[in-house]
Amino acid sequence: MTKLTKRFVEAVEPKSKGHVVWDDELPGFGLRVYPSGKRSYLIQYRAKGRSRRYTIGIHGVWTPETARREAKALLGQIAQGEDPAAEREEERRAVTVRELCEQYIADMEAGLVLGKGGRPKKATTVATDVGRIRRHIIPLLGTRRIKDITKPDMNNLMKDIIAGKTRVVMKTEKLRGKAIVTGGPGTAIRTMGLLGGIFTYAIEVGIIDQNPTHGLKKPRYKVRDRRLSEAEYRTLGRLLKDVQHDNHYGIHAEILRLIALTGCRRGEIIGLRWSEVDIEGSCLRLKDSKEGASVRPVGLPVIDYLEAARLKRNGTFVFPGQGEDNAVGNFPQSWKKLFADTPLWDVTPHVLRHSFASIANDLGFTEITIAALIGHAKGSVTSKYVHTLDSTLIMAADTVSGYIKALLEGVEFRRNTYTLDHQTRRNTINDMLIDARPSHEDTSFPHVEHSNRQI
């Protein structure tokens, strides 16, 4: 043993198996000399009945004097019950954001991460979530340890995504495919929501105790409140009519028309199967909507269309694509091209869905009825035991789809609120009572001929 000085450290000869030279001034402080000639400073101590070694650092970066001061500080911490070697080992084993995300993705793809309604996430949702993880979360936070993440880190992450720090154009698995990652407020809000779910998952598996996204103030994103006016419905009707016989756009125009008449989500109509069409029940019995299994009342104009289409088409899907029994493809590209350079350039299938609900509201139907018509969570008819829908829902579907069909065909209505139009209400009562009323019976409701009605 000798005092470790710069001259001594650099003069000591390496051995074939490596060895340690201990300092005679500070017990537990030593120099490890490797066979290669590399030298490092260390301390040796006992903690919880075990003899442990902790490497301070390499000679050259550390001098004997700085290493001795660090050794004294560490030995002081050990005397107070700390174990620096165990802490360093724990640091090395600490889960990073990348590792957590990869574990989350694996469980999500295996159906072990539950989404809306306590059901495994859909394949499309999984694909979207994986994209956000790999394109935003991992590039910005991947190397950080989960236990070190704080709320200010989350705030900075959100700002970076809004500012487009993750903006990039990436190749996809499709031939000549590419993904344009832009960032922005909408992407930031959805990514932070996903990350909050990932941290909740981390709490459930025991990695962390608190979710750093809780209480995070998110920017208010624009609400998608675009709806079609009645004039725009008539414009839409003309556009769809112009391409109804086109080999490429024809079937996509039919999809848009059916979305307009039902308020369904685009995926529900694109993937609609004949087995889900209930003509007698005037409804669609969707097996796998956003809300799970869903019974969707549809109006007579929709039933008429489906009856006619069934006579012309074979196969599983209402809107068949190319190949063996596939659903139609390329719908997003088609409707964008169809509406480009027209007054409806900003119309999307979601706008048609929102417009359907808005028309239903204009016609005086309640929020719960509208929710049932469009399959919203708060009013969705999901029971597999429902065989006959309430006549009120069928009447509502008839009224809304009939009204929209007329608009698409160019009709101009003089009113748009059923509850405020007394004449229409009288006509409805007459229609309901005329068959039950004896021909000689006097009535306070004079009969109004259909041909003389004003709508």
mmCIF file with all atom_site columns, N, CA and C in Angstrom, residues 283-319:
data_model
loop_
_atom_site.group_PDB
_atom_site.id
_atom_site.type_symbol
_atom_site.label_atom_id
_atom_site.label_alt_id
_atom_site.label_comp_id
_atom_site.label_asym_id
_atom_site.label_entity_id
_atom_site.label_seq_id
_atom_site.pdbx_PDB_ins_code
_atom_site.Cartn_x
_atom_site.Cartn_y
_atom_site.Cartn_z
_atom_site.occupancy
_atom_site.B_iso_or_equiv
_atom_site.pdbx_formal_charge
_atom_site.auth_seq_id
_atom_site.auth_comp_id
_atom_site.auth_asym_id
_atom_site.auth_atom_id
_atom_site.pdbx_PDB_model_num
ATOM 1   N N  . CYS A 1 283 ? -82.565 -1.174  -40.945 1.00 0.00 ? 283 CYS A N  1
ATOM 2   C CA . CYS A 1 283 ? -81.399 -0.784  -40.158 1.00 0.00 ? 283 CYS A CA 1
ATOM 3   C C  . CYS A 1 283 ? -80.142 -1.482  -40.677 1.00 0.00 ? 283 CYS A C  1
ATOM 4   N N  . LEU A 1 284 ? -79.020 -0.994  -40.242 1.00 0.00 ? 284 LEU A N  1
ATOM 5   C CA . LEU A 1 284 ? -77.732 -1.643  -40.470 1.00 0.00 ? 284 LEU A CA 1
ATOM 6   C C  . LEU A 1 284 ? -77.280 -2.218  -39.141 1.00 0.00 ? 284 LEU A C  1
ATOM 7   N N  . ARG A 1 285 ? -76.953 -3.493  -39.136 1.00 0.00 ? 285 ARG A N  1
ATOM 8   C CA . ARG A 1 285 ? -76.489 -4.144  -37.903 1.00 0.00 ? 285 ARG A CA 1
ATOM 9   C C  . ARG A 1 285 ? -74.976 -4.305  -38.004 1.00 0.00 ? 285 ARG A C  1
ATOM 10  N N  . LEU A 1 286 ? -74.268 -3.218  -37.685 1.00 0.00 ? 286 LEU A N  1
ATOM 11  C CA . LEU A 1 286 ? -72.817 -3.184  -37.842 1.00 0.00 ? 286 LEU A CA 1
ATOM 12  C C  . LEU A 1 286 ? -72.149 -4.030  -36.768 1.00 0.00 ? 286 LEU A C  1
ATOM 13  N N  . LYS A 1 287 ? -71.298 -4.910  -37.199 1.00 0.00 ? 287 LYS A N  1
ATOM 14  C CA . LYS A 1 287 ? -70.635 -5.812  -36.250 1.00 0.00 ? 287 LYS A CA 1
ATOM 15  C C  . LYS A 1 287 ? -69.462 -5.158  -35.535 1.00 0.00 ? 287 LYS A C  1
ATOM 16  N N  . ASP A 1 288 ? -68.841 -4.158  -36.188 1.00 0.00 ? 288 ASP A N  1
ATOM 17  C CA . ASP A 1 288 ? -67.614 -3.614  -35.603 1.00 0.00 ? 288 ASP A CA 1
ATOM 18  C C  . ASP A 1 288 ? -67.464 -2.139  -35.940 1.00 0.00 ? 288 ASP A C  1
ATOM 19  N N  . SER A 1 289 ? -68.301 -1.310  -35.310 1.00 0.00 ? 289 SER A N  1
ATOM 20  C CA . SER A 1 289 ? -68.176 0.136   -35.498 1.00 0.00 ? 289 SER A CA 1
ATOM 21  C C  . SER A 1 289 ? -67.221 0.691   -34.450 1.00 0.00 ? 289 SER A C  1
ATOM 22  N N  . LYS A 1 290 ? -67.076 2.007   -34.406 1.00 0.00 ? 290 LYS A N  1
ATOM 23  C CA . LYS A 1 290 ? -66.211 2.639   -33.403 1.00 0.00 ? 290 LYS A CA 1
ATOM 24  C C  . LYS A 1 290 ? -66.707 2.347   -32.002 1.00 0.00 ? 290 LYS A C  1
ATOM 25  N N  . GLU A 1 291 ? -68.015 2.154   -31.860 1.00 0.00 ? 291 GLU A N  1
ATOM 26  C CA . GLU A 1 291 ? -68.608 1.860   -30.562 1.00 0.00 ? 291 GLU A CA 1
ATOM 27  C C  . GLU A 1 291 ? -68.830 0.359   -30.358 1.00 0.00 ? 291 GLU A C  1
ATOM 28  N N  . GLY A 1 292 ? -68.197 -0.459  -31.184 1.00 0.00 ? 292 GLY A N  1
ATOM 29  C CA . GLY A 1 292 ? -68.425 -1.899  -31.117 1.00 0.00 ? 292 GLY A CA 1
ATOM 30  C C  . GLY A 1 292 ? -69.600 -2.265  -32.004 1.00 0.00 ? 292 GLY A C  1
ATOM 31  N N  . ALA A 1 293 ? -70.307 -3.341  -31.663 1.00 0.00 ? 293 ALA A N  1
ATOM 32  C CA . ALA A 1 293 ? -71.501 -3.724  -32.419 1.00 0.00 ? 293 ALA A CA 1
ATOM 33  C C  . ALA A 1 293 ? -72.540 -2.625  -32.270 1.00 0.00 ? 293 ALA A C  1
ATOM 34  N N  . SER A 1 294 ? -73.180 -2.258  -33.399 1.00 0.00 ? 294 SER A N  1
ATOM 35  C CA . SER A 1 294 ? -74.105 -1.122  -33.359 1.00 0.00 ? 294 SER A CA 1
ATOM 36  C C  . SER A 1 294 ? -75.244 -1.345  -34.336 1.00 0.00 ? 294 SER A C  1
ATOM 37  N N  . VAL A 1 295 ? -76.469 -1.087  -33.860 1.00 0.00 ? 295 VAL A N  1
ATOM 38  C CA . VAL A 1 295 ? -77.651 -1.158  -34.717 1.00 0.00 ? 295 VAL A CA 1
ATOM 39  C C  . VAL A 1 295 ? -77.981 0.266   -35.148 1.00 0.00 ? 295 VAL A C  1
ATOM 40  N N  . ARG A 1 296 ? -77.996 0.521   -36.457 1.00 0.00 ? 296 ARG A N  1
ATOM 41  C CA . ARG A 1 296 ? -78.149 1.875   -36.971 1.00 0.00 ? 296 ARG A CA 1
ATOM 42  C C  . ARG A 1 296 ? -79.423 1.982   -37.797 1.00 0.00 ? 296 ARG A C  1
ATOM 43  N N  . PRO A 1 297 ? -80.460 2.686   -37.319 1.00 0.00 ? 297 PRO A N  1
ATOM 44  C CA . PRO A 1 297 ? -81.684 2.865   -38.111 1.00 0.00 ? 297 PRO A CA 1
ATOM 45  C C  . PRO A 1 297 ? -81.402 3.682   -39.371 1.00 0.00 ? 297 PRO A C  1
ATOM 46  N N  . VAL A 1 298 ? -81.976 3.275   -40.494 1.00 0.00 ? 298 VAL A N  1
ATOM 47  C CA . VAL A 1 298 ? -81.797 4.009   -41.742 1.00 0.00 ? 298 VAL A CA 1
ATOM 48  C C  . VAL A 1 298 ? -83.165 4.247   -42.382 1.00 0.00 ? 298 VAL A C  1
ATOM 49  N N  . GLY A 1 299 ? -83.245 5.326   -43.140 1.00 0.00 ? 299 GLY A N  1
ATOM 50  C CA . GLY A 1 299 ? -84.514 5.725   -43.737 1.00 0.00 ? 299 GLY A CA 1
ATOM 51  C C  . GLY A 1 299 ? -84.843 4.955   -45.007 1.00 0.00 ? 299 GLY A C  1
ATOM 52  N N  . LEU A 1 300 ? -86.061 5.146   -45.483 1.00 0.00 ? 300 LEU A N  1
ATOM 53  C CA . LEU A 1 300 ? -86.550 4.447   -46.670 1.00 0.00 ? 300 LEU A CA 1
ATOM 54  C C  . LEU A 1 300 ? -85.712 4.739   -47.916 1.00 0.00 ? 300 LEU A C  1
ATOM 55  N N  . PRO A 1 301 ? -85.215 5.968   -48.128 1.00 0.00 ? 301 PRO A N  1
ATOM 56  C CA . PRO A 1 301 ? -84.361 6.190   -49.298 1.00 0.00 ? 301 PRO A CA 1
ATOM 57  C C  . PRO A 1 301 ? -83.129 5.294   -49.299 1.00 0.00 ? 301 PRO A C  1
ATOM 58  N N  . VAL A 1 302 ? -82.599 5.003   -48.133 1.00 0.00 ? 302 VAL A N  1
ATOM 59  C CA . VAL A 1 302 ? -81.433 4.120   -48.022 1.00 0.00 ? 302 VAL A CA 1
ATOM 60  C C  . VAL A 1 302 ? -81.845 2.678   -48.321 1.00 0.00 ? 302 VAL A C  1
ATOM 61  N N  . ILE A 1 303 ? -82.960 2.268   -47.775 1.00 0.00 ? 303 ILE A N  1
ATOM 62  C CA . ILE A 1 303 ? -83.452 0.905   -48.016 1.00 0.00 ? 303 ILE A CA 1
ATOM 63  C C  . ILE A 1 303 ? -83.729 0.699   -49.503 1.00 0.00 ? 303 ILE A C  1
ATOM 64  N N  . ASP A 1 304 ? -84.348 1.692   -50.148 1.00 0.00 ? 304 ASP A N  1
ATOM 65  C CA . ASP A 1 304 ? -84.616 1.589   -51.589 1.00 0.00 ? 304 ASP A CA 1
ATOM 66  C C  . ASP A 1 304 ? -83.316 1.412   -52.371 1.00 0.00 ? 304 ASP A C  1
ATOM 67  N N  . TYR A 1 305 ? -82.293 2.186   -52.005 1.00 0.00 ? 305 TYR A N  1
ATOM 68  C CA . TYR A 1 305 ? -81.009 2.081   -52.690 1.00 0.00 ? 305 TYR A CA 1
ATOM 69  C C  . TYR A 1 305 ? -80.403 0.692   -52.486 1.00 0.00 ? 305 TYR A C  1
ATOM 70  N N  . LEU A 1 306 ? -80.415 0.208   -51.249 1.00 0.00 ? 306 LEU A N  1
ATOM 71  C CA . LEU A 1 306 ? -79.792 -1.087  -50.946 1.00 0.00 ? 306 LEU A CA 1
ATOM 72  C C  . LEU A 1 306 ? -80.526 -2.235  -51.635 1.00 0.00 ? 306 LEU A C  1
ATOM 73  N N  . GLU A 1 307 ? -81.853 -2.158  -51.703 1.00 0.00 ? 307 GLU A N  1
ATOM 74  C CA . GLU A 1 307 ? -82.614 -3.206  -52.393 1.00 0.00 ? 307 GLU A CA 1
ATOM 75  C C  . GLU A 1 307 ? -82.237 -3.252  -53.873 1.00 0.00 ? 307 GLU A C  1
ATOM 76  N N  . ALA A 1 308 ? -82.105 -2.083  -54.493 1.00 0.00 ? 308 ALA A N  1
ATOM 77  C CA . ALA A 1 308 ? -81.749 -2.036  -55.918 1.00 0.00 ? 308 ALA A CA 1
ATOM 78  C C  . ALA A 1 308 ? -80.310 -2.503  -56.136 1.00 0.00 ? 308 ALA A C  1
ATOM 79  N N  . ALA A 1 309 ? -79.394 -2.094  -55.233 1.00 0.00 ? 309 ALA A N  1
ATOM 80  C CA . ALA A 1 309 ? -77.992 -2.481  -55.382 1.00 0.00 ? 309 ALA A CA 1
ATOM 81  C C  . ALA A 1 309 ? -77.802 -3.974  -55.191 1.00 0.00 ? 309 ALA A C  1
ATOM 82  N N  . ARG A 1 310 ? -78.612 -4.579  -54.328 1.00 0.00 ? 310 ARG A N  1
ATOM 83  C CA . ARG A 1 310 ? -78.470 -6.025  -54.051 1.00 0.00 ? 310 ARG A CA 1
ATOM 84  C C  . ARG A 1 310 ? -78.754 -6.851  -55.296 1.00 0.00 ? 310 ARG A C  1
ATOM 85  N N  . LEU A 1 311 ? -79.618 -6.345  -56.152 1.00 0.00 ? 311 LEU A N  1
ATOM 86  C CA . LEU A 1 311 ? -79.963 -7.087  -57.373 1.00 0.00 ? 311 LEU A CA 1
ATOM 87  C C  . LEU A 1 311 ? -78.833 -7.050  -58.398 1.00 0.00 ? 311 LEU A C  1
ATOM 88  N N  . LYS A 1 312 ? -77.940 -6.051  -58.275 1.00 0.00 ? 312 LYS A N  1
ATOM 89  C CA . LYS A 1 312 ? -76.882 -5.873  -59.274 1.00 0.00 ? 312 LYS A CA 1
ATOM 90  C C  . LYS A 1 312 ? -75.527 -6.393  -58.816 1.00 0.00 ? 312 LYS A C  1
ATOM 91  N N  . ARG A 1 313 ? -75.345 -6.608  -57.512 1.00 0.00 ? 313 ARG A N  1
ATOM 92  C CA . ARG A 1 313 ? -74.010 -6.928  -57.010 1.00 0.00 ? 313 ARG A CA 1
ATOM 93  C C  . ARG A 1 313 ? -73.991 -8.247  -56.269 1.00 0.00 ? 313 ARG A C  1
ATOM 94  N N  . ASN A 1 314 ? -72.882 -8.958  -56.440 1.00 0.00 ? 314 ASN A N  1
ATOM 95  C CA . ASN A 1 314 ? -72.655 -10.205 -55.718 1.00 0.00 ? 314 ASN A CA 1
ATOM 96  C C  . ASN A 1 314 ? -71.480 -10.012 -54.766 1.00 0.00 ? 314 ASN A C  1
ATOM 97  N N  . GLY A 1 315 ? -71.283 -10.972 -53.924 1.00 0.00 ? 315 GLY A N  1
ATOM 98  C CA . GLY A 1 315 ? -70.136 -10.910 -53.032 1.00 0.00 ? 315 GLY A CA 1
ATOM 99  C C  . GLY A 1 315 ? -70.509 -10.466 -51.637 1.00 0.00 ? 315 GLY A C  1
ATOM 100 N N  . THR A 1 316 ? -69.489 -10.274 -50.819 1.00 0.00 ? 316 THR A N  1
ATOM 101 C CA . THR A 1 316 ? -69.675 -9.963  -49.404 1.00 0.00 ? 316 THR A CA 1
ATOM 102 C C  . THR A 1 316 ? -70.004 -8.503  -49.159 1.00 0.00 ? 316 THR A C  1
ATOM 103 N N  . PHE A 1 317 ? -69.384 -7.614  -49.929 1.00 0.00 ? 317 PHE A N  1
ATOM 104 C CA . PHE A 1 317 ? -69.450 -6.186  -49.626 1.00 0.00 ? 317 PHE A CA 1
ATOM 105 C C  . PHE A 1 317 ? -70.480 -5.447  -50.476 1.00 0.00 ? 317 PHE A C  1
ATOM 106 N N  . VAL A 1 318 ? -71.125 -4.471  -49.863 1.00 0.00 ? 318 VAL A N  1
ATOM 107 C CA . VAL A 1 318 ? -72.091 -3.638  -50.572 1.00 0.00 ? 318 VAL A CA 1
ATOM 108 C C  . VAL A 1 318 ? -71.385 -2.844  -51.666 1.00 0.00 ? 318 VAL A C  1
ATOM 109 N N  . PHE A 1 319 ? -70.166 -2.405  -51.371 1.00 0.00 ? 319 PHE A N  1
ATOM 110 C CA . PHE A 1 319 ? -69.367 -1.670  -52.343 1.00 0.00 ? 319 PHE A CA 1
ATOM 111 C C  . PHE A 1 319 ? -68.099 -2.473  -52.631 1.00 0.00 ? 319 PHE A C  1
#
